[in-house]
Amino acid sequence: QRQIIMTHNQSSSVKFMVEMYDKCHDTCAQYGTFLQRALSFDDYARLLPPLIDLRNLYRVDPEICFQVYRPVLHKLLEAQQAVLPLAGHPAEE
């Protein structure tokens, strides 16, 4: 939606376009926050399409893709770090 606002808007008012862009971004952020709080982590993760589909098939902006996927990526990173500690950091025993 944000791309459509900027590329297909007939309004010559830059202020109006920026306000619409900001409202669209805020709504998307609110919806993402709502889903993250209303659903369990597993349900939230199952709800999402694959990241590559979100970007290529649904044409979601990359920053929104990663905003939506941030909790999932964070959990995967935590799990990976538990299995393979970072180099130079001794594994906790």
CSV table of N, CA and C in Angstrom, one decimal:
chain,number,residue,atom,x,y,z
A,1,GLN,N,0.8,-1.2,0.0
A,1,GLN,CA,0.0,0.0,0.0
A,1,GLN,C,0.9,1.3,0.0
A,2,ARG,N,1.9,1.2,0.7
A,2,ARG,CA,2.8,2.4,0.8
A,2,ARG,C,3.3,2.8,-0.6
A,3,GLN,N,3.7,1.8,-1.4
A,3,GLN,CA,4.2,2.1,-2.7
A,3,GLN,C,3.1,2.7,-3.6
A,4,ILE,N,1.9,2.2,-3.5
A,4,ILE,CA,0.8,2.7,-4.2
A,4,ILE,C,0.6,4.2,-3.9
A,5,ILE,N,0.6,4.5,-2.6
A,5,ILE,CA,0.4,5.9,-2.2
A,5,ILE,C,1.4,6.8,-2.9
A,6,MET,N,2.6,6.4,-2.9
A,6,MET,CA,3.7,7.3,-3.5
A,6,MET,C,3.7,7.3,-5.0
A,7,THR,N,3.3,6.2,-5.7
A,7,THR,CA,3.5,6.1,-7.1
A,7,THR,C,2.2,6.4,-7.9
A,8,HIS,N,1.0,6.1,-7.3
A,8,HIS,CA,-0.2,6.2,-8.0
A,8,HIS,C,-1.2,7.3,-7.5
A,9,ASN,N,-0.6,8.2,-6.7
A,9,ASN,CA,-1.5,9.2,-6.1
A,9,ASN,C,-1.5,10.4,-7.0
A,10,GLN,N,-2.7,10.9,-7.3
A,10,GLN,CA,-2.9,12.0,-8.2
A,10,GLN,C,-2.7,13.4,-7.5
A,11,SER,N,-2.6,13.3,-6.2
A,11,SER,CA,-2.5,14.6,-5.4
A,11,SER,C,-1.2,15.2,-5.6
A,12,SER,N,-1.2,16.5,-5.7
A,12,SER,CA,0.1,17.2,-5.9
A,12,SER,C,0.6,17.7,-4.5
A,13,SER,N,-0.1,17.4,-3.5
A,13,SER,CA,0.3,17.8,-2.1
A,13,SER,C,1.2,16.7,-1.5
A,14,VAL,N,2.4,17.1,-1.4
A,14,VAL,CA,3.4,16.2,-0.8
A,14,VAL,C,3.1,15.9,0.7
A,15,LYS,N,2.6,16.9,1.4
A,15,LYS,CA,2.2,16.7,2.8
A,15,LYS,C,1.2,15.7,2.9
A,16,PHE,N,0.1,15.7,2.0
A,16,PHE,CA,-0.9,14.7,2.1
A,16,PHE,C,-0.4,13.3,1.8
A,17,MET,N,0.5,13.2,0.8
A,17,MET,CA,1.1,11.9,0.5
A,17,MET,C,1.9,11.3,1.7
A,18,VAL,N,2.7,12.2,2.3
A,18,VAL,CA,3.5,11.8,3.4
A,18,VAL,C,2.6,11.3,4.6
A,19,GLU,N,1.5,12.1,4.9
A,19,GLU,CA,0.6,11.7,5.9
A,19,GLU,C,0.0,10.4,5.7
A,20,MET,N,-0.4,10.1,4.4
A,20,MET,CA,-1.0,8.8,4.1
A,20,MET,C,0.0,7.7,4.2
A,21,TYR,N,1.2,7.9,3.8
A,21,TYR,CA,2.3,7.0,3.9
A,21,TYR,C,2.6,6.6,5.4
A,22,ASP,N,2.6,7.6,6.2
A,22,ASP,CA,2.8,7.4,7.6
A,22,ASP,C,1.7,6.7,8.3
A,23,LYS,N,0.4,7.0,7.9
A,23,LYS,CA,-0.7,6.3,8.5
A,23,LYS,C,-0.7,4.8,8.0
A,24,CYS,N,-0.3,4.6,6.8
A,24,CYS,CA,-0.3,3.2,6.3
A,24,CYS,C,0.8,2.4,7.1
A,25,HIS,N,1.9,3.0,7.3
A,25,HIS,CA,3.0,2.4,8.1
A,25,HIS,C,2.6,2.1,9.5
A,26,ASP,N,2.0,3.1,10.2
A,26,ASP,CA,1.5,3.0,11.5
A,26,ASP,C,0.5,1.8,11.7
A,27,THR,N,-0.4,1.8,10.7
A,27,THR,CA,-1.5,0.7,10.7
A,27,THR,C,-0.8,-0.7,10.6
A,28,CYS,N,0.1,-0.8,9.7
A,28,CYS,CA,0.8,-2.1,9.5
A,28,CYS,C,1.6,-2.4,10.8
A,29,ALA,N,2.2,-1.5,11.4
A,29,ALA,CA,3.0,-1.8,12.7
A,29,ALA,C,2.0,-2.2,13.8
A,30,GLN,N,0.8,-1.5,13.9
A,30,GLN,CA,-0.2,-1.8,14.9
A,30,GLN,C,-0.7,-3.2,14.7
A,31,TYR,N,-1.0,-3.6,13.5
A,31,TYR,CA,-1.5,-4.9,13.2
A,31,TYR,C,-0.5,-6.0,13.5
A,32,GLY,N,0.8,-5.8,13.2
A,32,GLY,CA,1.8,-6.7,13.5
A,32,GLY,C,2.0,-6.9,15.0
A,33,THR,N,1.9,-5.8,15.8
A,33,THR,CA,2.0,-5.9,17.2
A,33,THR,C,0.8,-6.6,17.8
A,34,PHE,N,-0.4,-6.3,17.3
A,34,PHE,CA,-1.6,-7.0,17.7
A,34,PHE,C,-1.4,-8.5,17.5
A,35,LEU,N,-1.0,-8.9,16.3
A,35,LEU,CA,-0.9,-10.4,16.1
A,35,LEU,C,0.2,-11.0,17.0
A,36,GLN,N,1.3,-10.3,17.2
A,36,GLN,CA,2.3,-10.9,18.1
A,36,GLN,C,1.8,-11.1,19.5
A,37,ARG,N,1.0,-10.1,20.0
A,37,ARG,CA,0.5,-10.2,21.4
A,37,ARG,C,-0.7,-11.1,21.5
A,38,ALA,N,-1.5,-11.2,20.5
A,38,ALA,CA,-2.7,-12.0,20.5
A,38,ALA,C,-2.5,-13.5,20.3
A,39,LEU,N,-1.4,-13.9,19.6
A,39,LEU,CA,-1.2,-15.2,19.3
A,39,LEU,C,0.0,-15.8,20.0
A,40,SER,N,0.1,-17.1,20.2
A,40,SER,CA,1.3,-17.7,20.8
A,40,SER,C,2.4,-17.6,19.7
A,41,PHE,N,3.6,-17.7,20.2
A,41,PHE,CA,4.7,-17.7,19.2
A,41,PHE,C,4.5,-18.7,18.1
A,42,ASP,N,4.2,-19.9,18.4
A,42,ASP,CA,4.1,-21.0,17.4
A,42,ASP,C,2.9,-20.6,16.4
A,43,ASP,N,1.8,-20.1,16.9
A,43,ASP,CA,0.7,-19.8,16.0
A,43,ASP,C,1.1,-18.6,15.1
A,44,TYR,N,1.8,-17.6,15.7
A,44,TYR,CA,2.3,-16.5,14.9
A,44,TYR,C,3.2,-16.9,13.8
A,45,ALA,N,4.1,-17.8,14.1
A,45,ALA,CA,5.1,-18.3,13.1
A,45,ALA,C,4.4,-19.1,12.0
A,46,ARG,N,3.4,-19.9,12.4
A,46,ARG,CA,2.7,-20.7,11.4
A,46,ARG,C,1.8,-19.8,10.5
A,47,LEU,N,1.4,-18.7,11.0
A,47,LEU,CA,0.5,-17.8,10.3
A,47,LEU,C,1.3,-17.1,9.1
A,48,LEU,N,2.6,-16.9,9.2
A,48,LEU,CA,3.4,-16.2,8.2
A,48,LEU,C,3.7,-17.1,7.0
A,49,PRO,N,3.6,-16.5,5.9
A,49,PRO,CA,4.1,-17.2,4.7
A,49,PRO,C,5.6,-17.2,4.7
A,50,PRO,N,6.2,-18.0,3.9
A,50,PRO,CA,7.7,-18.0,3.8
A,50,PRO,C,8.2,-16.6,3.5
A,51,LEU,N,9.3,-16.2,4.0
A,51,LEU,CA,9.8,-14.8,3.9
A,51,LEU,C,10.0,-14.5,2.4
A,52,ILE,N,10.5,-15.4,1.6
A,52,ILE,CA,10.7,-15.1,0.2
A,52,ILE,C,9.3,-14.9,-0.5
A,53,ASP,N,8.3,-15.6,-0.1
A,53,ASP,CA,6.9,-15.3,-0.7
A,53,ASP,C,6.4,-14.0,-0.3
A,54,LEU,N,6.6,-13.6,1.0
A,54,LEU,CA,6.1,-12.4,1.5
A,54,LEU,C,6.7,-11.2,0.6
A,55,ARG,N,7.9,-11.4,0.3
A,55,ARG,CA,8.6,-10.3,-0.5
A,55,ARG,C,8.2,-10.4,-2.0
A,56,ASN,N,8.4,-11.6,-2.6
A,56,ASN,CA,8.3,-11.7,-4.1
A,56,ASN,C,6.8,-11.9,-4.5
A,57,LEU,N,6.1,-12.7,-3.8
A,57,LEU,CA,4.7,-13.0,-4.3
A,57,LEU,C,3.7,-11.9,-3.8
A,58,TYR,N,3.9,-11.4,-2.6
A,58,TYR,CA,2.9,-10.4,-2.1
A,58,TYR,C,3.5,-9.0,-2.2
A,59,ARG,N,4.7,-8.9,-2.7
A,59,ARG,CA,5.4,-7.6,-2.9
A,59,ARG,C,5.4,-6.7,-1.7
A,60,VAL,N,5.6,-7.3,-0.5
A,60,VAL,CA,5.8,-6.5,0.7
A,60,VAL,C,7.2,-5.9,0.7
A,61,ASP,N,7.3,-4.6,1.1
A,61,ASP,CA,8.6,-4.0,1.2
A,61,ASP,C,9.5,-4.8,2.2
A,62,PRO,N,10.8,-4.8,1.8
A,62,PRO,CA,11.7,-5.6,2.7
A,62,PRO,C,11.7,-5.2,4.1
A,63,GLU,N,11.6,-3.9,4.4
A,63,GLU,CA,11.6,-3.5,5.8
A,63,GLU,C,10.4,-4.0,6.6
A,64,ILE,N,9.3,-4.1,5.9
A,64,ILE,CA,8.1,-4.6,6.5
A,64,ILE,C,8.2,-6.2,6.7
A,65,CYS,N,8.8,-6.8,5.7
A,65,CYS,CA,9.0,-8.3,5.8
A,65,CYS,C,9.8,-8.6,7.0
A,66,PHE,N,10.9,-7.9,7.2
A,66,PHE,CA,11.7,-8.2,8.4
A,66,PHE,C,11.1,-7.7,9.7
A,67,GLN,N,10.3,-6.7,9.7
A,67,GLN,CA,9.6,-6.2,10.9
A,67,GLN,C,8.6,-7.3,11.3
A,68,VAL,N,7.9,-7.9,10.4
A,68,VAL,CA,7.0,-9.0,10.6
A,68,VAL,C,7.7,-10.3,11.1
A,69,TYR,N,8.9,-10.5,10.5
A,69,TYR,CA,9.6,-11.8,10.8
A,69,TYR,C,10.6,-11.6,12.0
A,70,ARG,N,10.7,-10.4,12.5
A,70,ARG,CA,11.7,-10.2,13.6
A,70,ARG,C,11.6,-11.1,14.7
A,71,PRO,N,10.4,-11.3,15.3
A,71,PRO,CA,10.3,-12.3,16.4
A,71,PRO,C,10.7,-13.7,16.1
A,72,VAL,N,10.3,-14.1,14.9
A,72,VAL,CA,10.7,-15.5,14.4
A,72,VAL,C,12.2,-15.6,14.3
A,73,LEU,N,12.8,-14.6,13.6
A,73,LEU,CA,14.3,-14.6,13.4
A,73,LEU,C,15.0,-14.6,14.7
A,74,HIS,N,14.5,-13.8,15.7
A,74,HIS,CA,15.1,-13.7,17.0
A,74,HIS,C,15.1,-15.0,17.7
A,75,LYS,N,14.0,-15.7,17.6
A,75,LYS,CA,13.8,-17.0,18.3
A,75,LYS,C,14.8,-18.0,17.6
A,76,LEU,N,14.9,-18.0,16.3
A,76,LEU,CA,15.8,-18.9,15.6
A,76,LEU,C,17.3,-18.6,16.0
A,77,LEU,N,17.6,-17.3,16.1
A,77,LEU,CA,18.9,-17.0,16.5
A,77,LEU,C,19.3,-17.4,17.9
A,78,GLU,N,18.3,-17.2,18.8
A,78,GLU,CA,18.5,-17.7,20.2
A,78,GLU,C,18.8,-19.2,20.2
A,79,ALA,N,18.0,-19.9,19.4
A,79,ALA,CA,18.1,-21.4,19.4
A,79,ALA,C,19.5,-21.8,18.8
A,80,GLN,N,19.9,-21.1,17.8
A,80,GLN,CA,21.2,-21.4,17.2
A,80,GLN,C,22.3,-21.1,18.1
A,81,GLN,N,22.2,-20.0,18.8
A,81,GLN,CA,23.3,-19.6,19.8
A,81,GLN,C,23.4,-20.5,20.9
A,82,ALA,N,22.3,-21.1,21.3
A,82,ALA,CA,22.3,-22.1,22.4
A,82,ALA,C,23.0,-23.4,22.0
A,83,VAL,N,22.9,-23.7,20.7
A,83,VAL,CA,23.6,-24.9,20.1
A,83,VAL,C,25.0,-24.6,19.8
A,84,LEU,N,25.3,-23.5,19.2
A,84,LEU,CA,26.6,-23.1,18.7
A,84,LEU,C,27.0,-21.8,19.3
A,85,PRO,N,27.7,-21.8,20.5
A,85,PRO,CA,28.1,-20.5,21.1
A,85,PRO,C,29.0,-19.7,20.1
A,86,LEU,N,29.0,-18.4,20.2
A,86,LEU,CA,29.8,-17.6,19.4
A,86,LEU,C,31.3,-17.8,19.7
A,87,ALA,N,32.1,-17.8,18.6
A,87,ALA,CA,33.5,-18.0,18.8
A,87,ALA,C,34.1,-17.0,19.8
A,88,GLY,N,35.0,-17.4,20.6
A,88,GLY,CA,35.6,-16.5,21.6
A,88,GLY,C,34.8,-16.5,22.9
A,89,HIS,N,33.6,-17.0,22.9
A,89,HIS,CA,32.8,-17.1,24.1
A,89,HIS,C,32.6,-18.5,24.6
A,90,PRO,N,33.2,-18.8,25.7
A,90,PRO,CA,33.2,-20.2,26.2
A,90,PRO,C,31.7,-20.6,26.5
A,91,ALA,N,31.4,-21.9,26.2
A,91,ALA,CA,30.1,-22.4,26.4
A,91,ALA,C,29.9,-22.5,27.9
A,92,GLU,N,28.6,-22.1,28.3
A,92,GLU,CA,28.3,-22.2,29.7
A,92,GLU,C,28.1,-23.7,30.1
A,93,GLU,N,28.7,-24.0,31.2
A,93,GLU,CA,28.6,-25.4,31.7
A,93,GLU,C,27.6,-25.6,32.8
